[in-house]
Amino acid sequence: MTHPTGARINNDLIRPLLLTSWRFYLLVVFFGGFVVAGVIAWISQMYYGFGIAGLKWPIYWAFYVTNFVFWIGISHAGTLISAILRLVNAGWRRPVTRCAEVITVFALMIGALFPLIHLGRPWLAFWLFPYPSERLIWPNFRSPLVWDFFAINTYLTGSTLFLLLPMIPDFAVVRDKSTGLRHRIYRVLALGWRGTPKQWHRLESAMQIMAIAIIPVAVSVHTVVSFDFSMAPIPMWNTTIFGPYFVAGAIFSGIAGLLIAMAVLRKFLHLEDYIHPVHFENLGKLLLVMALLWGYFVFNERLVTYYGNGPAEMTVFWQTQRESFAPLYWTMVTCNFVLPVVLMGIRRFRTIAGCVIASFGVILGMWLERFLIIVPSLGHKYLPYSFGSYSPRPAEIVITGATFAAMALLYVLFAKFVPIISIWELKAGEHPSPALIPPATAEHRLGELHL
Amino acid sequence: MKAVYGLYPDGQSAQQAVNRLRAAGLTDRDITVISAQPMEDFEFGRMDDSTWMWWFACLGGLIGMSVGLALSWYTATAWPMNVGGLPTFAWWPKLIILFEMTMLGAILATVITLVVSAIIPRKGQTLYDPEVTDGKILVGVEDPINVSLPAIETALSSPSGARVKRTF
Amino acid sequence: MPRWGMAADLDRCNGCGACVVACHAENNISTVGAGEAARGRAKHWIRVERYWEGDFPDVRVKFRPVLCQHCDNAPCEPVCPTYASHHTEDGLNAQVYNRCIGTRYCANACPYNARFFDFFNPSWDKPLHLQLNPDVSLRMVGVVEKCTFCVQRINAARVQAKAEGRGVRDGEIQPACAQSCPSRALVFGDLDDPESEVSRLSRSPRGSKLLEDTGARPKVTYLARQA
């Protein structure tokens, strides 16, 4: 196996920035079309009234909040995984961290959009912001939605900076390797980066501190998202397990998203020399662990409900086990547990293709999981007279589809303008001096790969 | 700006150049080293070993926490509202705000420290050569005062593979 | 301060629905039309729940009027990020439409499903648009609305009583639903006044609260059916 070094790393990773093929424009137009459709759907929802969505009494949260939780979950791919790998100094992280951190930032942006989309009066969303207003009234800090605002604000700020800081030296590389307008743009972006020992040292210290800070923030974000449900006295919502359950699910779906992104990047940007099967293998193992953890949490949640046998809880319980939501529920269990455990548990299937198939299953399964947490409980809340069922209408479906396209579009654009693998971190991993490698990692050198 | 610098193909020769400059009477403050990647395997790559960034991060966290506390305390008591029988200033929910604001403060303080201390270009520190990007390591001296130029050039050119350049 | 509450005698309720109509008329609740109502967008601040017991032909039907219970520990209140939903001094669970940004969190947190979201701007079939109550504000698209215990009548009675230099008398305030109930199943009044009819009924051994185990401490007492 060849290991690209110095100049070759520069060339391979800057090539996508300097050369543009028609495929790029095609992708932008394709995904952009879906995004435009989604924007039109949202504008018409504001123009005609919220009624064009499928929401109804008493199911006031459905697709939009599902998407919100789902995308915030996906965002745990990145920063959390790359921060943990950074802290434990896993050498194989180097080609993976940036594509993971990008997922975080974009998924958070998309996820944070959904509380706006789902608002009855989105033009007043700034009332959640604690500013002194002429209304003389502040946001209610006892509301989980305000906690959401603060948690997502911190996480988005932190993960954006976590992504941006290690990009500065790479912008300097592009600055040195490009000419004309591109050179001028990247000169500004590089912020006069030179690469003195002081700069490197402080950058790495800063990344270390950020990694330590961002892990508890990421955990808190999805816990706070779970509080949106567990704070309400609603059957099967009001449970203490939701915090860790949501965090585990978030990391689970995040790894799946990262695996898909890595496979796509590897194929289309020809990064076979950088993203190796061993990366898929390692992340596949992580996916397996999270699938087992997810199964454990679901079992806990279900068993406690079943044993408690409260009438309100059991109504929701049976809805998902054998009544109207059962097909979705068992699809979810298959996608989230059976599929990844089989594919990732058997060594022969833990290939790139196997990882991608399992990841698509997990993405679908985790989306269904959030839907099945939200809708059956709202539709079967205590008084049988007010039971209801929900089905989405075009506005919700189009907006949901558009967010997946938006993710792809943002990713394509990002890979066009920023080296998708951190150049300097890859170079720094080229020749690890024996003194810097702790004995424990020396045996885990991943076969031939001395990354 | 007046500067002399050498470009070196690897860390060893760069380390030699740094050592010879020191032998010629220059201090670490006067020596500029530039590389395309962290060179912590070598002694010159660890010229800056300050660790006070942590203290700024902690300070930022404290400031963030105080802001969070002040904000939630003031807003809860400025117009007390009864919601669901909760106390006006409910500690448990406020802990979430305090935590998030602490972390935000720590993160912002870290980034501000980094930008101010290491990224904003200093006056008289503009030595650079785009060849660094291709893997060369630059060792040089900007505006030499105490040591004569020829002495510096000799020191820079002695390691193998060195290429010495001047800017005037 | 009074603590407003209600008692609903299920023995007396015959499910006629007069309370629902009266509430619509009094509180300017827009009618959404048959299509939207079938889609689940109807807004009835008070509804008469019908439950059947037994198998045909031995069927017994039970009625239960359900409205906002104005809970003391209302789950809808703390979850609102903008204080649109909050507790007033006299124990009412208030909804400030102008402050509502439409998160619908309160409606989800309400165990009774007593809160309703406005999916469209309000409209009325002619000639209903000519009978709007000037004392009640209209709600625009995107806010949550619910039973207020006819707060406009409470305030009017309080102003009247103050002008006459006396306290509000028991029975002086009648929400539209209680006023229109032909069998007098709904009784409204001050729960803190031990002499009032509503507090007497609330202490009845037949009385119970709806979904008491959610811990919401509702202020509507249902008197169990005996016949």
PDB file of N, CA and C in Angstrom, chain A residues 123-208:
ATOM      1  N   TRP A 123     -41.705  34.297  11.742  1.00  0.00           N
ATOM      2  CA  TRP A 123     -41.113  35.639  11.703  1.00  0.00           C
ATOM      3  C   TRP A 123     -40.905  36.208  13.106  1.00  0.00           C
ATOM      4  N   LEU A 124     -41.419  35.545  14.123  1.00  0.00           N
ATOM      5  CA  LEU A 124     -41.215  36.022  15.493  1.00  0.00           C
ATOM      6  C   LEU A 124     -40.234  35.143  16.251  1.00  0.00           C
ATOM      7  N   ALA A 125     -39.482  34.316  15.511  1.00  0.00           N
ATOM      8  CA  ALA A 125     -38.593  33.359  16.186  1.00  0.00           C
ATOM      9  C   ALA A 125     -37.553  34.062  17.046  1.00  0.00           C
ATOM     10  N   PHE A 126     -37.233  35.311  16.698  1.00  0.00           N
ATOM     11  CA  PHE A 126     -36.186  36.002  17.474  1.00  0.00           C
ATOM     12  C   PHE A 126     -36.645  36.299  18.894  1.00  0.00           C
ATOM     13  N   TRP A 127     -37.897  36.049  19.197  1.00  0.00           N
ATOM     14  CA  TRP A 127     -38.351  36.258  20.582  1.00  0.00           C
ATOM     15  C   TRP A 127     -37.732  35.250  21.533  1.00  0.00           C
ATOM     16  N   LEU A 128     -37.133  34.202  20.993  1.00  0.00           N
ATOM     17  CA  LEU A 128     -36.426  33.259  21.852  1.00  0.00           C
ATOM     18  C   LEU A 128     -35.083  33.813  22.285  1.00  0.00           C
ATOM     19  N   PHE A 129     -34.645  34.836  21.596  1.00  0.00           N
ATOM     20  CA  PHE A 129     -33.323  35.388  21.896  1.00  0.00           C
ATOM     21  C   PHE A 129     -33.440  36.344  23.072  1.00  0.00           C
ATOM     22  N   PRO A 130     -32.599  36.195  24.083  1.00  0.00           N
ATOM     23  CA  PRO A 130     -32.726  37.083  25.251  1.00  0.00           C
ATOM     24  C   PRO A 130     -32.169  38.475  24.965  1.00  0.00           C
ATOM     25  N   TYR A 131     -33.011  39.328  24.448  1.00  0.00           N
ATOM     26  CA  TYR A 131     -32.590  40.708  24.208  1.00  0.00           C
ATOM     27  C   TYR A 131     -33.585  41.620  24.888  1.00  0.00           C
ATOM     28  N   PRO A 132     -33.132  42.772  25.347  1.00  0.00           N
ATOM     29  CA  PRO A 132     -34.083  43.682  25.994  1.00  0.00           C
ATOM     30  C   PRO A 132     -35.018  44.277  24.951  1.00  0.00           C
ATOM     31  N   SER A 133     -36.293  43.984  25.054  1.00  0.00           N
ATOM     32  CA  SER A 133     -37.211  44.386  24.001  1.00  0.00           C
ATOM     33  C   SER A 133     -38.243  45.349  24.541  1.00  0.00           C
ATOM     34  N   GLU A 134     -38.964  45.978  23.641  1.00  0.00           N
ATOM     35  CA  GLU A 134     -40.020  46.906  24.038  1.00  0.00           C
ATOM     36  C   GLU A 134     -41.177  46.167  24.686  1.00  0.00           C
ATOM     37  N   ARG A 135     -41.218  44.831  24.546  1.00  0.00           N
ATOM     38  CA  ARG A 135     -42.278  44.070  25.204  1.00  0.00           C
ATOM     39  C   ARG A 135     -41.982  43.886  26.685  1.00  0.00           C
ATOM     40  N   LEU A 136     -40.735  44.229  27.079  1.00  0.00           N
ATOM     41  CA  LEU A 136     -40.310  44.164  28.474  1.00  0.00           C
ATOM     42  C   LEU A 136     -40.414  42.762  29.039  1.00  0.00           C
ATOM     43  N   ILE A 137     -40.433  41.765  28.179  1.00  0.00           N
ATOM     44  CA  ILE A 137     -40.534  40.418  28.705  1.00  0.00           C
ATOM     45  C   ILE A 137     -39.435  39.571  28.084  1.00  0.00           C
ATOM     46  N   TRP A 138     -38.849  38.727  28.923  1.00  0.00           N
ATOM     47  CA  TRP A 138     -37.695  37.943  28.499  1.00  0.00           C
ATOM     48  C   TRP A 138     -38.143  36.530  28.159  1.00  0.00           C
ATOM     49  N   PRO A 139     -37.280  35.773  27.487  1.00  0.00           N
ATOM     50  CA  PRO A 139     -37.647  34.369  27.270  1.00  0.00           C
ATOM     51  C   PRO A 139     -37.752  33.626  28.599  1.00  0.00           C
ATOM     52  N   ASN A 140     -38.533  32.560  28.568  1.00  0.00           N
ATOM     53  CA  ASN A 140     -38.749  31.763  29.768  1.00  0.00           C
ATOM     54  C   ASN A 140     -37.636  30.736  29.882  1.00  0.00           C
ATOM     55  N   PHE A 141     -36.704  30.969  30.797  1.00  0.00           N
ATOM     56  CA  PHE A 141     -35.566  30.067  30.913  1.00  0.00           C
ATOM     57  C   PHE A 141     -35.954  28.722  31.510  1.00  0.00           C
ATOM     58  N   ARG A 142     -37.218  28.566  31.864  1.00  0.00           N
ATOM     59  CA  ARG A 142     -37.651  27.278  32.356  1.00  0.00           C
ATOM     60  C   ARG A 142     -38.200  26.406  31.229  1.00  0.00           C
ATOM     61  N   SER A 143     -38.200  26.947  30.003  1.00  0.00           N
ATOM     62  CA  SER A 143     -38.754  26.178  28.891  1.00  0.00           C
ATOM     63  C   SER A 143     -37.666  25.378  28.189  1.00  0.00           C
ATOM     64  N   PRO A 144     -37.920  24.083  27.942  1.00  0.00           N
ATOM     65  CA  PRO A 144     -36.916  23.283  27.222  1.00  0.00           C
ATOM     66  C   PRO A 144     -36.557  23.863  25.863  1.00  0.00           C
ATOM     67  N   LEU A 145     -37.471  24.633  25.258  1.00  0.00           N
ATOM     68  CA  LEU A 145     -37.142  25.194  23.952  1.00  0.00           C
ATOM     69  C   LEU A 145     -36.069  26.266  24.077  1.00  0.00           C
ATOM     70  N   VAL A 146     -36.064  26.976  25.189  1.00  0.00           N
ATOM     71  CA  VAL A 146     -35.007  27.969  25.401  1.00  0.00           C
ATOM     72  C   VAL A 146     -33.685  27.258  25.712  1.00  0.00           C
ATOM     73  N   TRP A 147     -33.770  26.133  26.429  1.00  0.00           N
ATOM     74  CA  TRP A 147     -32.535  25.352  26.634  1.00  0.00           C
ATOM     75  C   TRP A 147     -31.995  24.909  25.281  1.00  0.00           C
ATOM     76  N   ASP A 148     -32.916  24.460  24.421  1.00  0.00           N
ATOM     77  CA  ASP A 148     -32.532  24.075  23.067  1.00  0.00           C
ATOM     78  C   ASP A 148     -31.773  25.195  22.386  1.00  0.00           C
ATOM     79  N   PHE A 149     -32.346  26.385  22.485  1.00  0.00           N
ATOM     80  CA  PHE A 149     -31.732  27.530  21.820  1.00  0.00           C
ATOM     81  C   PHE A 149     -30.307  27.721  22.315  1.00  0.00           C
ATOM     82  N   PHE A 150     -30.119  27.675  23.635  1.00  0.00           N
ATOM     83  CA  PHE A 150     -28.775  27.897  24.179  1.00  0.00           C
ATOM     84  C   PHE A 150     -27.849  26.732  23.818  1.00  0.00           C
ATOM     85  N   ALA A 151     -28.342  25.508  23.925  1.00  0.00           N
ATOM     86  CA  ALA A 151     -27.487  24.352  23.666  1.00  0.00           C
ATOM     87  C   ALA A 151     -27.049  24.326  22.203  1.00  0.00           C
ATOM     88  N   ILE A 152     -28.004  24.558  21.299  1.00  0.00           N
ATOM     89  CA  ILE A 152     -27.657  24.496  19.877  1.00  0.00           C
ATOM     90  C   ILE A 152     -26.756  25.666  19.520  1.00  0.00           C
ATOM     91  N   ASN A 153     -27.015  26.801  20.125  1.00  0.00           N
ATOM     92  CA  ASN A 153     -26.161  27.967  19.884  1.00  0.00           C
ATOM     93  C   ASN A 153     -24.723  27.664  20.276  1.00  0.00           C
ATOM     94  N   THR A 154     -24.534  27.101  21.459  1.00  0.00           N
ATOM     95  CA  THR A 154     -23.172  26.772  21.895  1.00  0.00           C
ATOM     96  C   THR A 154     -22.547  25.722  20.994  1.00  0.00           C
ATOM     97  N   TYR A 155     -23.334  24.710  20.675  1.00  0.00           N
ATOM     98  CA  TYR A 155     -22.777  23.609  19.878  1.00  0.00           C
ATOM     99  C   TYR A 155     -22.435  24.072  18.469  1.00  0.00           C
ATOM    100  N   LEU A 156     -23.326  24.892  17.893  1.00  0.00           N
ATOM    101  CA  LEU A 156     -23.067  25.360  16.529  1.00  0.00           C
ATOM    102  C   LEU A 156     -21.841  26.266  16.512  1.00  0.00           C
ATOM    103  N   THR A 157     -21.756  27.180  17.474  1.00  0.00           N
ATOM    104  CA  THR A 157     -20.586  28.052  17.545  1.00  0.00           C
ATOM    105  C   THR A 157     -19.327  27.213  17.730  1.00  0.00           C
ATOM    106  N   GLY A 158     -19.378  26.309  18.702  1.00  0.00           N
ATOM    107  CA  GLY A 158     -18.198  25.510  19.011  1.00  0.00           C
ATOM    108  C   GLY A 158     -17.775  24.644  17.851  1.00  0.00           C
ATOM    109  N   SER A 159     -18.732  23.959  17.216  1.00  0.00           N
ATOM    110  CA  SER A 159     -18.323  23.023  16.171  1.00  0.00           C
ATOM    111  C   SER A 159     -17.913  23.772  14.908  1.00  0.00           C
ATOM    112  N   THR A 160     -18.500  24.956  14.670  1.00  0.00           N
ATOM    113  CA  THR A 160     -18.046  25.736  13.520  1.00  0.00           C
ATOM    114  C   THR A 160     -16.597  26.159  13.719  1.00  0.00           C
ATOM    115  N   LEU A 161     -16.276  26.632  14.914  1.00  0.00           N
ATOM    116  CA  LEU A 161     -14.890  27.033  15.180  1.00  0.00           C
ATOM    117  C   LEU A 161     -13.969  25.821  15.164  1.00  0.00           C
ATOM    118  N   PHE A 162     -14.474  24.695  15.666  1.00  0.00           N
ATOM    119  CA  PHE A 162     -13.698  23.462  15.678  1.00  0.00           C
ATOM    120  C   PHE A 162     -13.363  23.024  14.248  1.00  0.00           C
ATOM    121  N   LEU A 163     -14.275  23.323  13.339  1.00  0.00           N
ATOM    122  CA  LEU A 163     -14.031  23.013  11.927  1.00  0.00           C
ATOM    123  C   LEU A 163     -13.105  24.046  11.297  1.00  0.00           C
ATOM    124  N   LEU A 164     -13.322  25.325  11.654  1.00  0.00           N
ATOM    125  CA  LEU A 164     -12.606  26.403  10.970  1.00  0.00           C
ATOM    126  C   LEU A 164     -11.139  26.479  11.372  1.00  0.00           C
ATOM    127  N   LEU A 165     -10.835  26.286  12.643  1.00  0.00           N
ATOM    128  CA  LEU A 165      -9.460  26.501  13.092  1.00  0.00           C
ATOM    129  C   LEU A 165      -8.454  25.649  12.317  1.00  0.00           C
ATOM    130  N   PRO A 166      -8.651  24.318  12.226  1.00  0.00           N
ATOM    131  CA  PRO A 166      -7.649  23.548  11.480  1.00  0.00           C
ATOM    132  C   PRO A 166      -7.704  23.776   9.981  1.00  0.00           C
ATOM    133  N   MET A 167      -8.681  24.568   9.505  1.00  0.00           N
ATOM    134  CA  MET A 167      -8.722  24.862   8.077  1.00  0.00           C
ATOM    135  C   MET A 167      -7.752  25.963   7.711  1.00  0.00           C
ATOM    136  N   ILE A 168      -7.349  26.778   8.702  1.00  0.00           N
ATOM    137  CA  ILE A 168      -6.514  27.947   8.384  1.00  0.00           C
ATOM    138  C   ILE A 168      -5.204  27.532   7.711  1.00  0.00           C
ATOM    139  N   PRO A 169      -4.449  26.557   8.262  1.00  0.00           N
ATOM    140  CA  PRO A 169      -3.208  26.172   7.574  1.00  0.00           C
ATOM    141  C   PRO A 169      -3.462  25.594   6.182  1.00  0.00           C
ATOM    142  N   ASP A 170      -4.601  24.952   5.999  1.00  0.00           N
ATOM    143  CA  ASP A 170      -4.900  24.415   4.673  1.00  0.00           C
ATOM    144  C   ASP A 170      -5.224  25.527   3.683  1.00  0.00           C
ATOM    145  N   PHE A 171      -5.890  26.575   4.180  1.00  0.00           N
ATOM    146  CA  PHE A 171      -6.109  27.722   3.306  1.00  0.00           C
ATOM    147  C   PHE A 171      -4.769  28.307   2.870  1.00  0.00           C
ATOM    148  N   ALA A 172      -3.791  28.272   3.779  1.00  0.00           N
ATOM    149  CA  ALA A 172      -2.466  28.782   3.424  1.00  0.00           C
ATOM    150  C   ALA A 172      -1.849  27.943   2.317  1.00  0.00           C
ATOM    151  N   VAL A 173      -2.074  26.631   2.350  1.00  0.00           N
ATOM    152  CA  VAL A 173      -1.555  25.770   1.281  1.00  0.00           C
ATOM    153  C   VAL A 173      -2.199  26.147  -0.042  1.00  0.00           C
ATOM    154  N   VAL A 174      -3.526  26.319  -0.028  1.00  0.00           N
ATOM    155  CA  VAL A 174      -4.213  26.677  -1.274  1.00  0.00           C
ATOM    156  C   VAL A 174      -3.731  28.041  -1.752  1.00  0.00           C
ATOM    157  N   ARG A 175      -3.536  28.959  -0.821  1.00  0.00           N
ATOM    158  CA  ARG A 175      -3.027  30.288  -1.166  1.00  0.00           C
ATOM    159  C   ARG A 175      -1.712  30.163  -1.938  1.00  0.00           C
ATOM    160  N   ASP A 176      -0.826  29.305  -1.448  1.00  0.00           N
ATOM    161  CA  ASP A 176       0.488  29.185  -2.082  1.00  0.00           C
ATOM    162  C   ASP A 176       0.432  28.447  -3.407  1.00  0.00           C
ATOM    163  N   LYS A 177      -0.619  27.643  -3.587  1.00  0.00           N
ATOM    164  CA  LYS A 177      -0.662  26.785  -4.768  1.00  0.00           C
ATOM    165  C   LYS A 177      -1.563  27.341  -5.855  1.00  0.00           C
ATOM    166  N   SER A 178      -2.214  28.472  -5.620  1.00  0.00           N
ATOM    167  CA  SER A 178      -3.167  28.957  -6.611  1.00  0.00           C
ATOM    168  C   SER A 178      -2.744  30.332  -7.103  1.00  0.00           C
ATOM    169  N   THR A 179      -3.417  30.796  -8.137  1.00  0.00           N
ATOM    170  CA  THR A 179      -3.091  32.098  -8.726  1.00  0.00           C
ATOM    171  C   THR A 179      -4.373  32.888  -8.892  1.00  0.00           C
ATOM    172  N   GLY A 180      -4.194  34.172  -9.260  1.00  0.00           N
ATOM    173  CA  GLY A 180      -5.332  35.004  -9.645  1.00  0.00           C
ATOM    174  C   GLY A 180      -6.300  35.264  -8.503  1.00  0.00           C
ATOM    175  N   LEU A 181      -7.594  35.291  -8.859  1.00  0.00           N
ATOM    176  CA  LEU A 181      -8.636  35.626  -7.886  1.00  0.00           C
ATOM    177  C   LEU A 181      -8.646  34.610  -6.741  1.00  0.00           C
ATOM    178  N   ARG A 182      -8.447  33.339  -7.112  1.00  0.00           N
ATOM    179  CA  ARG A 182      -8.456  32.300  -6.102  1.00  0.00           C
ATOM    180  C   ARG A 182      -7.377  32.574  -5.050  1.00  0.00           C
ATOM    181  N   HIS A 183      -6.198  32.968  -5.554  1.00  0.00           N
ATOM    182  CA  HIS A 183      -5.100  33.269  -4.640  1.00  0.00           C
ATOM    183  C   HIS A 183      -5.500  34.397  -3.690  1.00  0.00           C
ATOM    184  N   ARG A 184      -6.136  35.423  -4.243  1.00  0.00           N
ATOM    185  CA  ARG A 184      -6.500  36.566  -3.389  1.00  0.00           C
ATOM    186  C   ARG A 184      -7.525  36.157  -2.339  1.00  0.00           C
ATOM    187  N   ILE A 185      -8.493  35.324  -2.746  1.00  0.00           N
ATOM    188  CA  ILE A 185      -9.527  34.905  -1.787  1.00  0.00           C
ATOM    189  C   ILE A 185      -8.909  34.072  -0.670  1.00  0.00           C
ATOM    190  N   TYR A 186      -8.089  33.087  -1.052  1.00  0.00           N
ATOM    191  CA  TYR A 186      -7.543  32.209  -0.028  1.00  0.00           C
ATOM    192  C   TYR A 186      -6.489  32.927   0.817  1.00  0.00           C
ATOM    193  N   ARG A 187      -5.896  34.005   0.264  1.00  0.00           N
ATOM    194  CA  ARG A 187      -4.953  34.763   1.084  1.00  0.00           C
ATOM    195  C   ARG A 187      -5.700  35.405   2.258  1.00  0.00           C
ATOM    196  N   VAL A 188      -6.889  35.889   1.951  1.00  0.00           N
ATOM    197  CA  VAL A 188      -7.691  36.461   3.040  1.00  0.00           C
ATOM    198  C   VAL A 188      -8.098  35.373   4.033  1.00  0.00           C
ATOM    199  N   LEU A 189      -8.543  34.229   3.494  1.00  0.00           N
ATOM    200  CA  LEU A 189      -9.028  33.164   4.372  1.00  0.00           C
ATOM    201  C   LEU A 189      -7.916  32.605   5.248  1.00  0.00           C
ATOM    202  N   ALA A 190      -6.678  32.613   4.718  1.00  0.00           N
ATOM    203  CA  ALA A 190      -5.576  32.014   5.486  1.00  0.00           C
ATOM    204  C   ALA A 190      -5.164  32.882   6.664  1.00  0.00           C
ATOM    205  N   LEU A 191      -5.687  34.091   6.735  1.00  0.00           N
ATOM    206  CA  LEU A 191      -5.419  34.980   7.879  1.00  0.00           C
ATOM    207  C   LEU A 191      -3.922  35.154   8.138  1.00  0.00           C
ATOM    208  N   GLY A 192      -3.134  35.197   7.074  1.00  0.00           N
ATOM    209  CA  GLY A 192      -1.701  35.427   7.232  1.00  0.00           C
ATOM    210  C   GLY A 192      -0.979  34.283   7.917  1.00  0.00           C
ATOM    211  N   TRP A 193      -1.491  33.072   7.765  1.00  0.00           N
ATOM    212  CA  TRP A 193      -0.872  31.923   8.410  1.00  0.00           C
ATOM    213  C   TRP A 193       0.513  31.666   7.818  1.00  0.00           C
ATOM    214  N   ARG A 194       1.493  31.437   8.692  1.00  0.00           N
ATOM    215  CA  ARG A 194       2.826  31.118   8.195  1.00  0.00           C
ATOM    216  C   ARG A 194       3.245  29.713   8.589  1.00  0.00           C
ATOM    217  N   GLY A 195       3.029  29.333   9.829  1.00  0.00           N
ATOM    218  CA  GLY A 195       3.428  27.986  10.244  1.00  0.00           C
ATOM    219  C   GLY A 195       4.651  27.994  11.132  1.00  0.00           C
ATOM    220  N   THR A 196       4.741  28.944  12.040  1.00  0.00           N
ATOM    221  CA  THR A 196       5.845  28.942  12.999  1.00  0.00           C
ATOM    222  C   THR A 196       5.531  27.931  14.098  1.00  0.00           C
ATOM    223  N   PRO A 197       6.551  27.463  14.787  1.00  0.00           N
ATOM    224  CA  PRO A 197       6.285  26.498  15.870  1.00  0.00           C
ATOM    225  C   PRO A 197       5.272  27.027  16.859  1.00  0.00           C
ATOM    226  N   LYS A 198       5.320  28.344  17.123  1.00  0.00           N
ATOM    227  CA  LYS A 198       4.373  28.923  18.055  1.00  0.00           C
ATOM    228  C   LYS A 198       2.948  28.763  17.536  1.00  0.00           C
ATOM    229  N   GLN A 199       2.757  29.069  16.248  1.00  0.00           N
ATOM    230  CA  GLN A 199       1.411  28.950  15.681  1.00  0.00           C
ATOM    231  C   GLN A 199       0.915  27.507  15.738  1.00  0.00           C
ATOM    232  N   TRP A 200       1.783  26.569  15.334  1.00  0.00           N
ATOM    233  CA  TRP A 200       1.367  25.167  15.352  1.00  0.00           C
ATOM    234  C   TRP A 200       1.012  24.736  16.767  1.00  0.00           C
ATOM    235  N   HIS A 201       1.883  25.107  17.681  1.00  0.00           N
ATOM    236  CA  HIS A 201       1.677  24.654  19.052  1.00  0.00           C
ATOM    237  C   HIS A 201       0.379  25.200  19.618  1.00  0.00           C
ATOM    238  N   ARG A 202       0.143  26.502  19.375  1.00  0.00           N
ATOM    239  CA  ARG A 202      -1.082  27.091  19.932  1.00  0.00           C
ATOM    240  C   ARG A 202      -2.318  26.550  19.236  1.00  0.00           C
ATOM    241  N   LEU A 203      -2.191  26.312  17.930  1.00  0.00           N
ATOM    242  CA  LEU A 203      -3.344  25.740  17.223  1.00  0.00           C
ATOM    243  C   LEU A 203      -3.685  24.366  17.815  1.00  0.00           C
ATOM    244  N   GLU A 204      -2.648  23.582  18.047  1.00  0.00           N
ATOM    245  CA  GLU A 204      -2.925  22.245  18.578  1.00  0.00           C
ATOM    246  C   GLU A 204      -3.448  22.310  20.014  1.00  0.00           C
ATOM    247  N   SER A 205      -2.903  23.255  20.802  1.00  0.00           N
ATOM    248  CA  SER A 205      -3.446  23.417  22.160  1.00  0.00           C
ATOM    249  C   SER A 205      -4.910  23.823  22.101  1.00  0.00           C
ATOM    250  N   ALA A 206      -5.205  24.767  21.201  1.00  0.00           N
ATOM    251  CA  ALA A 206      -6.587  25.231  21.097  1.00  0.00           C
ATOM    252  C   ALA A 206      -7.498  24.082  20.691  1.00  0.00           C
ATOM    253  N   MET A 207      -7.046  23.263  19.743  1.00  0.00           N
ATOM    254  CA  MET A 207      -7.877  22.145  19.313  1.00  0.00           C
ATOM    255  C   MET A 207      -8.091  21.163  20.457  1.00  0.00           C
ATOM    256  N   GLN A 208      -7.053  21.006  21.271  1.00  0.00           N
ATOM    257  CA  GLN A 208      -7.159  20.115  22.434  1.00  0.00           C
ATOM    258  C   GLN A 208      -8.239  20.620  23.401  1.00  0.00           C
TER     259      GLN A 208
END
